[in-house]
Short mmCIF file of C-alpha atoms and ligand atoms in Angstrom, two decimals:
data_model
loop_
_atom_site.label_atom_id
_atom_site.label_comp_id
_atom_site.label_asym_id
_atom_site.label_seq_id
_atom_site.Cartn_x
_atom_site.Cartn_y
_atom_site.Cartn_z
CA MET A 1 -37.77 205.82 201.41
CA PRO A 2 -36.78 204.52 204.60
CA ASP A 3 -33.04 203.83 205.41
CA ARG A 4 -31.27 200.52 204.20
CA GLU A 5 -29.33 199.29 207.13
CA ARG A 6 -27.19 195.93 206.73
CA VAL A 7 -28.22 192.68 209.18
CA GLY A 8 -25.45 190.47 209.47
CA LEU A 9 -26.84 186.94 209.74
CA VAL A 10 -25.18 183.29 210.24
CA VAL A 11 -26.48 181.51 206.90
CA ASN A 12 -25.84 177.37 206.37
CA GLY A 13 -22.72 178.30 208.36
CA GLU A 14 -21.19 180.71 207.44
CA PRO A 15 -21.72 185.53 208.40
CA ARG A 16 -23.17 187.40 205.67
CA LEU A 17 -24.16 190.60 205.16
CA VAL A 18 -27.92 192.18 203.91
CA GLU A 19 -28.46 195.14 202.84
CA VAL A 20 -32.38 195.19 203.52
CA GLU A 21 -35.08 197.26 203.96
CA PRO A 22 -37.12 196.91 207.99
CA ARG A 23 -40.15 195.95 205.47
CA THR A 24 -37.95 193.29 204.00
CA LEU A 25 -39.12 189.60 205.05
CA LEU A 26 -36.30 186.51 205.80
CA VAL A 27 -37.21 184.70 202.31
CA HIS A 28 -35.80 188.16 199.86
CA ALA A 29 -33.17 188.64 202.00
CA LEU A 30 -32.82 185.18 200.81
CA ARG A 31 -33.45 184.58 198.06
CA ASP A 32 -32.98 188.18 196.74
CA GLY A 33 -30.03 188.92 198.73
CA LEU A 34 -28.23 186.31 199.59
CA GLY A 35 -29.01 184.03 195.87
CA LEU A 36 -30.12 181.00 197.89
CA THR A 37 -33.23 180.08 196.08
CA GLY A 38 -34.00 177.31 196.66
CA THR A 39 -36.35 179.08 200.08
CA HIS A 40 -39.32 178.83 197.99
CA VAL A 41 -42.22 181.14 197.89
CA GLY A 42 -45.42 179.55 197.27
CA CYS A 43 -48.07 181.28 199.46
CA ASP A 44 -47.27 184.55 200.35
CA THR A 45 -49.81 184.29 203.67
CA SER A 46 -48.12 182.16 206.16
CA GLN A 47 -49.87 178.64 205.08
CA CYS A 48 -48.03 176.26 202.61
CA GLY A 49 -44.62 176.18 204.33
CA ALA A 50 -42.91 176.08 201.07
CA CYS A 51 -40.47 179.71 202.77
CA THR A 52 -39.71 176.85 205.49
CA VAL A 53 -35.64 177.19 207.29
CA LEU A 54 -34.41 176.38 210.46
CA VAL A 55 -33.81 179.33 212.18
CA ASP A 56 -31.64 178.88 215.05
CA GLY A 57 -32.38 175.41 214.89
CA LYS A 58 -36.14 175.77 214.37
CA ALA A 59 -38.59 175.83 211.49
CA VAL A 60 -40.22 178.75 210.47
CA LYS A 61 -41.54 180.53 207.87
CA SER A 62 -39.50 182.77 206.65
CA CYS A 63 -42.57 184.47 204.35
CA THR A 64 -44.19 186.01 208.80
CA LEU A 65 -40.84 187.04 208.94
CA LEU A 66 -38.59 190.14 208.96
CA ALA A 67 -34.64 189.54 208.35
CA LEU A 68 -34.15 192.62 210.83
CA GLN A 69 -35.82 189.79 213.04
CA ALA A 70 -33.52 187.68 212.47
CA GLU A 71 -30.09 189.00 213.10
CA GLY A 72 -27.04 187.42 214.52
CA SER A 73 -29.21 183.86 214.59
CA GLU A 74 -27.79 180.77 212.70
CA VAL A 75 -30.34 180.45 209.68
CA THR A 76 -29.97 177.38 207.63
CA THR A 77 -32.10 176.75 203.59
CA ILE A 78 -31.91 173.88 201.93
CA GLU A 79 -28.65 174.55 200.10
CA GLY A 80 -27.08 174.48 203.16
CA ILE A 81 -27.79 170.32 204.47
CA ALA A 82 -25.74 168.43 202.11
CA ASP A 83 -21.92 168.23 202.69
CA GLU A 84 -19.07 167.38 200.78
CA ALA A 85 -20.02 163.15 201.02
CA GLY A 86 -23.60 163.38 199.45
CA LEU A 87 -26.67 164.53 200.22
CA HIS A 88 -28.43 164.70 202.92
CA PRO A 89 -29.92 161.50 205.57
CA VAL A 90 -33.42 162.96 204.94
CA GLN A 91 -33.16 164.98 201.49
CA GLN A 92 -31.32 161.17 200.54
CA ALA A 93 -34.65 159.55 202.05
CA PHE A 94 -36.60 162.35 200.13
CA VAL A 95 -34.99 160.33 196.73
CA GLU A 96 -35.65 157.48 197.48
CA HIS A 97 -39.51 157.22 198.68
CA HIS A 98 -40.48 159.24 196.14
CA GLY A 99 -41.24 162.01 198.57
CA LEU A 100 -41.19 164.46 195.76
CA GLN A 101 -42.70 165.51 192.08
CA CYS A 102 -42.75 168.90 191.11
CA GLY A 103 -40.36 169.42 193.84
CA PHE A 104 -41.90 172.92 194.82
CA CYS A 105 -43.06 171.95 198.39
CA THR A 106 -39.65 169.76 199.17
CA PRO A 107 -37.10 172.60 201.02
CA GLY A 108 -40.04 173.51 203.31
CA MET A 109 -40.78 169.29 203.47
CA ILE A 110 -37.05 168.70 204.49
CA LEU A 111 -36.44 171.47 206.31
CA THR A 112 -39.25 171.39 208.39
CA ALA A 113 -39.27 167.42 209.07
CA LEU A 114 -35.72 168.26 210.34
CA ASP A 115 -37.23 170.55 213.40
CA LEU A 116 -39.29 167.13 214.60
CA LEU A 117 -36.59 164.49 213.75
CA SER A 118 -34.10 167.44 216.31
CA ARG A 119 -37.04 166.86 218.88
CA ASP A 120 -38.88 163.72 217.98
CA PRO A 121 -35.89 161.49 217.05
CA ASP A 122 -38.72 157.81 216.19
CA PRO A 123 -41.79 160.07 215.26
CA ASP A 124 -44.73 157.33 214.53
CA GLU A 125 -46.98 158.67 211.10
CA ARG A 126 -49.28 160.41 213.64
CA THR A 127 -46.64 162.37 214.51
CA ILE A 128 -44.79 163.39 210.91
CA ARG A 129 -48.08 164.44 209.73
CA HIS A 130 -48.75 167.03 212.93
CA ALA A 131 -45.71 168.21 212.17
CA LEU A 132 -45.45 168.64 209.02
CA ARG A 133 -49.53 170.44 209.00
CA GLY A 134 -48.57 174.08 208.65
CA ASN A 135 -46.24 172.32 204.37
CA LEU A 136 -48.54 172.03 202.02
CA CYS A 137 -48.00 169.95 198.22
CA ARG A 138 -50.14 169.46 195.69
CA CYS A 139 -48.61 166.97 193.33
CA THR A 140 -47.96 164.27 195.87
CA GLY A 141 -51.23 163.04 198.37
CA TYR A 142 -48.03 162.94 200.84
CA GLN A 143 -48.27 159.43 201.96
CA PRO A 144 -44.66 159.33 199.99
CA ILE A 145 -43.39 161.95 202.04
CA VAL A 146 -44.58 160.16 205.55
CA GLU A 147 -43.19 157.46 204.34
CA SER A 148 -39.51 159.97 203.51
CA VAL A 149 -39.85 161.24 206.88
CA ARG A 150 -39.39 157.62 209.23
CA ALA A 151 -37.10 156.36 206.20
CA ALA A 152 -35.72 159.34 207.07
CA ALA A 153 -35.49 158.71 211.06
CA GLU A 154 -34.14 155.92 210.44
CA ALA A 155 -31.15 156.37 208.47
CA LEU A 156 -30.58 158.76 211.15
CA ARG A 157 -31.51 156.66 214.57
CA MET B 1 -46.74 191.21 199.45
CA ILE B 2 -44.32 193.35 200.93
CA PRO B 3 -45.63 194.98 204.44
CA ALA B 4 -45.74 199.13 203.15
CA PRO B 5 -42.45 201.07 204.73
CA PHE B 6 -42.07 201.84 207.81
CA ARG B 7 -39.35 201.85 211.11
CA TYR B 8 -37.98 199.02 213.03
CA HIS B 9 -36.85 199.30 216.30
CA ARG B 10 -35.29 196.42 218.40
CA ALA B 11 -36.57 197.26 221.98
CA THR B 12 -33.60 196.78 224.49
CA SER B 13 -35.38 196.38 227.43
CA LEU B 14 -39.11 196.63 229.29
CA GLU B 15 -38.95 200.51 229.49
CA ASP B 16 -37.74 201.76 225.44
CA ALA B 17 -40.43 199.70 224.00
CA LEU B 18 -42.96 201.68 226.38
CA ASP B 19 -41.29 204.06 225.29
CA ALA B 20 -41.18 204.03 221.62
CA LEU B 21 -44.99 202.38 221.86
CA ALA B 22 -44.80 206.24 223.38
CA GLU B 23 -45.25 206.74 219.57
CA PRO B 24 -48.28 207.27 218.36
CA ASP B 25 -48.56 204.77 214.89
CA ALA B 26 -46.24 202.19 217.00
CA LYS B 27 -47.34 198.75 216.79
CA ALA B 28 -45.19 196.37 218.85
CA LEU B 29 -45.07 192.66 217.08
CA ALA B 30 -44.07 189.29 219.42
CA GLY B 31 -44.34 186.38 217.29
CA GLY B 32 -45.01 188.59 213.77
CA MET B 33 -47.41 185.20 213.61
CA SER B 34 -50.94 187.51 213.37
CA LEU B 35 -49.05 191.32 213.29
CA LEU B 36 -46.82 190.08 209.50
CA PRO B 37 -49.76 188.62 207.83
CA LEU B 38 -51.40 192.36 208.34
CA LEU B 39 -48.72 194.33 207.38
CA LYS B 40 -48.37 192.00 204.33
CA LEU B 41 -51.49 192.36 203.24
CA ARG B 42 -51.53 196.71 204.31
CA ILE B 43 -54.73 196.33 206.24
CA GLY B 44 -52.18 198.01 209.05
CA ARG B 45 -49.28 199.95 207.98
CA PRO B 46 -48.30 201.14 210.67
CA GLU B 47 -45.42 204.08 211.33
CA LEU B 48 -42.75 202.44 214.01
CA VAL B 49 -42.67 198.80 214.56
CA VAL B 50 -40.97 198.49 218.18
CA ASP B 51 -39.80 194.41 218.17
CA LEU B 52 -40.33 192.43 221.97
CA GLY B 53 -38.21 189.65 220.20
CA ARG B 54 -34.72 189.74 222.63
CA LEU B 55 -36.52 191.38 226.03
CA ASP B 56 -35.92 188.34 228.18
CA LEU B 57 -40.06 187.67 228.89
CA ALA B 58 -40.42 183.77 228.62
CA GLY B 59 -40.56 181.68 230.61
CA ILE B 60 -42.87 179.60 233.50
CA GLU B 61 -42.10 180.75 236.87
CA ARG B 62 -43.64 179.51 239.99
CA ALA B 63 -45.32 181.62 243.06
CA ASN B 64 -46.92 181.66 245.36
CA GLY B 65 -50.32 179.30 244.35
CA SER B 66 -49.99 180.13 240.82
CA LEU B 67 -47.87 179.86 237.71
CA GLU B 68 -46.54 183.07 236.25
CA ILE B 69 -46.33 182.52 232.33
CA GLY B 70 -43.48 185.10 230.44
CA ALA B 71 -45.46 187.45 227.31
CA LEU B 72 -43.22 185.42 224.75
CA THR B 73 -42.70 182.47 226.15
CA THR B 74 -44.68 180.08 222.55
CA TRP B 75 -47.16 177.80 221.99
CA ASP B 76 -44.37 175.37 221.17
CA ALA B 77 -42.39 176.02 224.74
CA LEU B 78 -46.14 175.88 225.65
CA SER B 79 -47.36 172.72 224.30
CA ARG B 80 -44.29 170.73 226.13
CA ALA B 81 -44.23 172.75 229.25
CA GLU B 82 -43.85 169.85 232.05
CA GLU B 83 -45.13 172.88 234.70
CA LEU B 84 -48.75 172.42 232.34
CA ARG B 85 -49.29 168.88 232.81
CA GLY B 86 -51.55 167.31 235.53
CA GLY B 87 -52.70 169.58 238.31
CA GLY B 88 -56.09 170.97 236.14
CA LEU B 89 -54.31 173.41 233.50
CA ASP B 90 -53.49 170.27 230.87
CA ALA B 91 -55.91 173.60 229.38
CA ILE B 92 -52.92 174.54 228.21
CA ALA B 93 -50.70 172.78 226.40
CA ASP B 94 -53.58 170.83 224.77
CA CYS B 95 -54.50 174.60 223.32
CA ALA B 96 -51.16 175.21 222.38
CA ALA B 97 -50.41 172.67 220.63
CA GLY B 98 -53.13 172.54 218.21
CA ILE B 99 -52.68 175.69 217.23
CA GLY B 100 -51.26 176.56 213.24
CA ASP B 101 -48.64 174.28 212.69
CA LEU B 102 -44.98 173.58 213.53
CA GLN B 103 -43.86 176.90 212.42
CA VAL B 104 -46.66 178.83 214.06
CA ARG B 105 -46.18 177.80 217.49
CA ASN B 106 -42.54 177.92 216.50
CA ARG B 107 -42.71 181.78 217.13
CA GLY B 108 -46.41 182.82 218.26
CA THR B 109 -46.26 183.53 221.59
CA ILE B 110 -49.21 183.91 224.30
CA GLY B 111 -49.15 187.77 225.11
CA GLY B 112 -49.63 188.44 221.75
CA GLY B 113 -52.74 185.51 221.00
CA LEU B 114 -54.53 187.32 224.20
CA ALA B 115 -53.72 190.24 222.53
CA HIS B 116 -54.30 189.81 219.03
CA ALA B 117 -57.73 189.24 220.21
CA ASP B 118 -59.15 187.16 217.11
CA PRO B 119 -62.64 186.00 217.74
CA ALA B 120 -61.27 182.74 216.39
CA ALA B 121 -58.77 182.05 218.57
CA ASP B 122 -58.36 179.23 220.61
CA LEU B 123 -57.18 180.08 224.47
CA PRO B 124 -59.29 182.83 224.71
CA ALA B 125 -61.66 180.35 225.52
CA VAL B 126 -59.14 178.28 228.41
CA ALA B 127 -58.76 182.03 228.99
CA VAL B 128 -61.65 182.86 230.70
CA ALA B 129 -62.39 179.26 232.28
CA LEU B 130 -59.00 178.84 233.92
CA GLY B 131 -59.80 182.49 234.93
CA LEU B 132 -56.74 183.88 234.07
CA GLU B 133 -54.79 186.98 234.59
CA LEU B 134 -52.44 189.44 232.72
CA VAL B 135 -50.14 191.40 234.26
CA VAL B 136 -50.04 194.49 232.02
CA ARG B 137 -47.84 197.20 231.92
CA SER B 138 -47.21 201.51 230.53
CA ALA B 139 -45.34 204.03 231.43
CA ASN B 140 -48.14 204.60 234.28
CA GLY B 141 -46.90 201.57 236.05
CA GLU B 142 -48.77 198.30 235.86
CA ARG B 143 -52.00 196.48 236.63
CA THR B 144 -53.87 193.41 236.05
CA ILE B 145 -56.76 192.70 233.83
CA PRO B 146 -58.39 189.62 234.82
CA ALA B 147 -59.33 187.71 230.89
CA CYS B 148 -63.37 187.58 231.82
CA ASP B 149 -62.26 191.92 231.39
CA PHE B 150 -60.40 191.66 229.18
CA PHE B 151 -61.99 190.50 225.85
CA GLN B 152 -64.75 193.00 224.49
CA GLY B 153 -64.95 192.22 221.02
CA PRO B 154 -63.03 190.89 217.62
CA PHE B 155 -59.58 191.94 217.46
CA ALA B 156 -61.14 194.23 220.30
CA THR B 157 -59.33 193.44 224.39
CA ALA B 158 -58.88 196.71 227.58
CA LEU B 159 -55.34 197.38 226.65
CA SER B 160 -54.93 200.54 226.05
CA ASP B 161 -52.98 202.41 223.89
CA GLY B 162 -49.00 202.02 224.64
CA GLU B 163 -49.89 199.66 227.53
CA LEU B 164 -47.75 195.91 227.07
CA VAL B 165 -48.73 192.24 228.39
CA THR B 166 -45.84 191.19 230.22
CA ALA B 167 -47.32 187.84 231.33
CA VAL B 168 -50.63 185.82 231.61
CA ARG B 169 -50.89 184.79 235.26
CA VAL B 170 -53.11 181.30 236.35
CA SER B 171 -53.76 180.25 239.98
CA THR B 172 -53.58 176.39 240.55
CA PRO B 173 -56.84 175.39 241.08
CA PRO B 174 -57.50 172.79 243.66
CA THR B 175 -56.16 169.77 244.06
CA GLY B 176 -58.02 167.18 241.89
CA SER B 177 -59.04 169.56 239.27
CA GLY B 178 -59.21 168.73 235.56
CA SER B 179 -59.27 170.24 232.80
CA ALA B 180 -59.01 170.10 228.95
CA TYR B 181 -59.09 172.02 225.60
CA VAL B 182 -61.23 170.98 222.69
CA LYS B 183 -61.82 172.42 219.62
CA VAL B 184 -63.64 171.42 215.94
CA GLU B 185 -61.23 173.52 213.80
CA HIS B 186 -61.93 174.76 209.97
CA PRO B 187 -60.02 172.48 207.96
CA ALA B 188 -57.20 175.13 206.23
CA SER B 189 -56.59 177.52 208.97
CA GLY B 190 -56.89 175.61 211.89
CA PHE B 191 -58.89 178.08 213.85
CA ALA B 192 -61.53 176.80 216.00
CA LEU B 193 -65.01 177.11 214.03
CA ALA B 194 -65.70 176.12 218.28
CA GLY B 195 -63.45 175.15 220.77
CA ALA B 196 -64.13 175.02 225.01
CA ALA B 197 -62.37 174.59 228.00
CA ALA B 198 -63.77 172.49 230.11
CA LEU B 199 -62.11 173.11 234.50
CA VAL B 200 -64.48 171.14 236.77
CA THR B 201 -63.79 171.19 240.46
CA PRO B 202 -63.19 168.08 243.40
CA ALA B 203 -66.43 170.68 244.20
CA GLY B 204 -67.98 170.48 241.36
CA ASP B 205 -67.33 174.04 240.08
CA VAL B 206 -67.44 174.14 236.50
CA ARG B 207 -66.12 176.98 233.72
CA ILE B 208 -66.68 175.86 230.32
CA GLY B 209 -64.72 179.14 227.60
CA ILE B 210 -66.84 178.60 224.48
CA THR B 211 -64.88 180.25 221.25
CA GLY B 212 -65.30 181.09 217.37
CA VAL B 213 -69.18 181.72 217.72
CA GLY B 214 -69.13 184.87 218.69
CA GLY B 215 -66.91 187.75 219.07
CA ALA B 216 -65.70 187.51 222.06
CA PRO B 217 -64.90 184.21 224.41
CA ALA B 218 -67.80 183.31 226.65
CA LEU B 219 -68.11 181.32 229.34
CA VAL B 220 -71.41 179.25 231.40
CA HIS B 221 -71.12 176.69 233.80
CA GLY B 222 -72.86 174.28 232.36
CA GLU B 223 -74.36 172.20 229.26
CA ASP B 224 -77.41 174.59 229.98
CA GLU B 225 -76.86 177.35 229.37
CA LEU B 226 -76.03 176.36 226.32
CA VAL B 227 -79.18 177.71 224.58
CA GLU B 228 -78.88 181.29 225.70
CA LEU B 229 -75.35 181.32 223.52
CA GLU B 230 -75.18 183.93 221.42
CA VAL B 231 -73.63 182.08 218.53
CA TYR B 232 -72.78 183.65 214.21
CA GLY B 233 -72.80 182.12 211.09
CA ASP B 234 -70.49 182.37 207.76
CA ARG B 235 -69.86 179.63 205.37
CA PHE B 236 -67.82 178.12 207.00
CA ALA B 237 -70.09 177.69 209.51
CA GLY B 238 -74.08 178.30 209.40
CA GLU B 239 -75.09 179.63 212.26
CA GLU B 240 -76.34 176.21 213.09
CA TYR B 241 -74.30 174.54 212.84
CA ARG B 242 -71.91 175.78 214.68
CA ARG B 243 -74.75 175.69 217.23
CA HIS B 244 -74.33 172.23 217.39
CA LEU B 245 -70.28 171.57 216.74
CA ALA B 246 -69.90 173.87 220.56
CA ARG B 247 -72.70 171.99 222.07
CA VAL B 248 -69.74 168.81 220.95
CA VAL B 249 -66.60 170.67 221.79
CA VAL B 250 -68.58 171.26 225.00
CA ARG B 251 -69.54 168.16 226.20
CA ARG B 252 -65.43 166.17 224.74
CA ALA B 253 -63.71 169.18 227.01
CA LEU B 254 -66.11 168.04 229.87
CA GLU B 255 -65.65 164.19 228.92
CA ARG B 256 -62.00 164.65 229.16
CA ALA B 257 -61.39 167.32 231.70
CA ARG B 258 -63.73 164.46 234.41
CA SER B 259 -61.88 161.64 232.84
CA ARG B 260 -58.30 163.93 233.85
CA ALA B 261 -59.95 165.04 237.77
CA GLU B 262 -60.92 161.41 238.05
CA ARG B 263 -57.07 160.57 237.25
CA SER B 264 -55.94 163.54 239.45
CA SER B 265 -57.14 162.96 242.64
CA GLY B 266 -56.38 158.61 241.62
C1 FAD C 301 -50.92 179.67 209.64
C2 FAD C 301 -51.45 180.68 210.62
C3 FAD C 301 -52.02 179.53 211.50
C4 FAD C 301 -52.13 179.67 213.46
N1 FAD C 301 -53.65 179.09 213.29
C5 FAD C 301 -53.72 179.83 214.19
C6 FAD C 301 -55.36 178.73 215.20
O1 FAD C 301 -55.08 177.23 215.45
N2 FAD C 301 -54.96 178.70 216.59
C7 FAD C 301 -54.51 180.18 217.23
O2 FAD C 301 -55.54 180.43 218.19
N3 FAD C 301 -54.07 180.99 215.94
C8 FAD C 301 -53.96 180.54 215.46
N4 FAD C 301 -53.02 181.87 214.28
C9 FAD C 301 -52.16 183.16 215.42
C10 FAD C 301 -51.04 182.33 216.27
O3 FAD C 301 -52.18 181.63 217.58
C11 FAD C 301 -49.95 183.61 216.47
O4 FAD C 301 -49.44 183.08 216.99
C12 FAD C 301 -50.43 184.73 218.01
O5 FAD C 301 -52.42 185.12 217.31
C13 FAD C 301 -50.02 186.24 218.01
O6 FAD C 301 -49.38 185.80 218.41
P1 FAD C 301 -47.88 186.78 218.14
O7 FAD C 301 -46.35 186.42 219.10
O8 FAD C 301 -47.41 186.43 216.86
O9 FAD C 301 -48.13 188.09 217.86
P2 FAD C 301 -48.06 188.87 216.35
O10 FAD C 301 -48.49 188.96 215.63
O11 FAD C 301 -46.22 189.38 216.78
O12 FAD C 301 -48.93 190.80 217.28
C14 FAD C 301 -50.51 190.24 217.57
C15 FAD C 301 -50.66 191.43 218.25
O13 FAD C 301 -50.47 190.86 219.47
C16 FAD C 301 -49.74 192.57 219.61
N5 FAD C 301 -49.13 192.05 220.84
C17 FAD C 301 -47.93 190.86 220.51
N6 FAD C 301 -47.44 191.69 221.90
C18 FAD C 301 -47.85 191.60 223.09
C19 FAD C 301 -48.01 191.99 223.93
N7 FAD C 301 -47.48 191.55 224.75
N8 FAD C 301 -47.98 192.96 224.27
C20 FAD C 301 -49.67 193.94 224.03
N9 FAD C 301 -49.64 193.55 222.61
C21 FAD C 301 -49.36 192.90 221.97
C22 FAD C 301 -49.70 193.31 217.99
O14 FAD C 301 -49.35 194.76 218.34
C23 FAD C 301 -50.04 192.68 217.54
O15 FAD C 301 -51.89 193.35 217.25
C24 FAD C 301 -52.18 181.21 213.42
C25 FAD C 301 -51.05 181.86 212.68
C26 FAD C 301 -51.06 181.77 211.17
C27 FAD C 301 -49.98 182.27 210.97
S1 FES C 302 -44.51 181.15 201.10
FE1 FES C 302 -44.43 181.66 203.12
S2 FES C 302 -45.80 180.06 203.96
FE2 FES C 302 -46.17 180.08 201.94
S1 FES C 303 -44.29 167.88 194.87
FE1 FES C 303 -44.77 169.30 193.60
S2 FES C 303 -46.24 170.54 195.40
FE2 FES C 303 -44.92 168.73 196.82
#
């Protein structure tokens, strides 16, 4: 059994220490180590994007990253984007535009959308679809998700 | 799915990485977009994983008459690099922008993509068409390997054990050249069922790299050579259909490269 070690991450703005094995994936460090179960595991084969979080502002699939690779990084999960005033504008847009049904893909969709909107505050439909290509949804048919992201972009501008 | 246990070493310098990789059963880790899925499936079971992620090997530098792209430069950075727009180098950015998805482009690197040598990967086509050179380091020093000698078959390259790609050298094509990369992708994975990179120069030279159709990228100098292209078939695209796709992507890549060449020569 390889040694367990402690990895320091800044998760949703707070410095945290998690005990991991070298092989521990970031998603398990977040879910099992820190109890942040808003990050989902869908496919576990790097395809579906349900596990997407932001690492230093960039969307990554946390099932395909060792926790140790993220040491010292800022990690943002779905739990970290709302504030006292209420839901984040992207979350609010998903609520208003039916951007979710079962909600399983939603955390990943929203965090990928945040990466997109940080680069492009006014993406057209094609750009949104291209950016969300690594996020699969089995429920919505994507159209309301695209509309949610467009509405969110407008709300954020 | 969780990888089999391994030890982890975060390399602090290139020398440190090469030292660590001298151990048998050590594996370099760059973006992890190919390696981690293999470790999770336990197809790979290294004793030691050497993380290159913190090495200062990302970025694009101009040297005389060429560009040097650091091995850790991500697909995302390549897809947005001003240095790669115009000047006959668009195929690199085309290719980087079409890889996988945003999350994969945020992590995956040019060095890892080349070293992995997936027969359906996109960049190998561009690498042979533009005549890229790989700068490679080992404990014994540095050497450069032309892309045409680098790819030796599916997942097989000219790298020896313990060697690392540190950079990719791109010589600037003659003024007025144009290049492009076009693929027909597997709808689920995004990898190329057939992909072609074309470079055309004002002197009329044509170089076309083709990926996804054989064990290693092929280099041809015109559409007429496609009859001799070796093509394999699988359940996603039979041999005849894949050969058809190869023709289509080659023609489209040539058209786009030519129109870019015309625009750049004004
Ligand atoms: C969902 C998904 C979709 C994808 N779609 C595409 C696609 O459409 N087209 C495409 O081309 N690719 C695709 N890929 C693969 C992607 O491009 C990978 O980023 C790339 O193949 C590997 O780069 P990496 O930095 O992640 O390497 P890693 O996974 O870290 O390493 C891959 C291999 O290269 C070795 N290695 C890494 N860096 C070096 C180095 N500097 N020197 C020597 N050896 C090194 C490693 O030891 C390992 O054997 C996809 C991947 C995923 C997960
Ligand atoms: S669980 Fe990570 S991509 Fe599907
Ligand atoms: S809302 Fe159910 S998977 Fe997207």
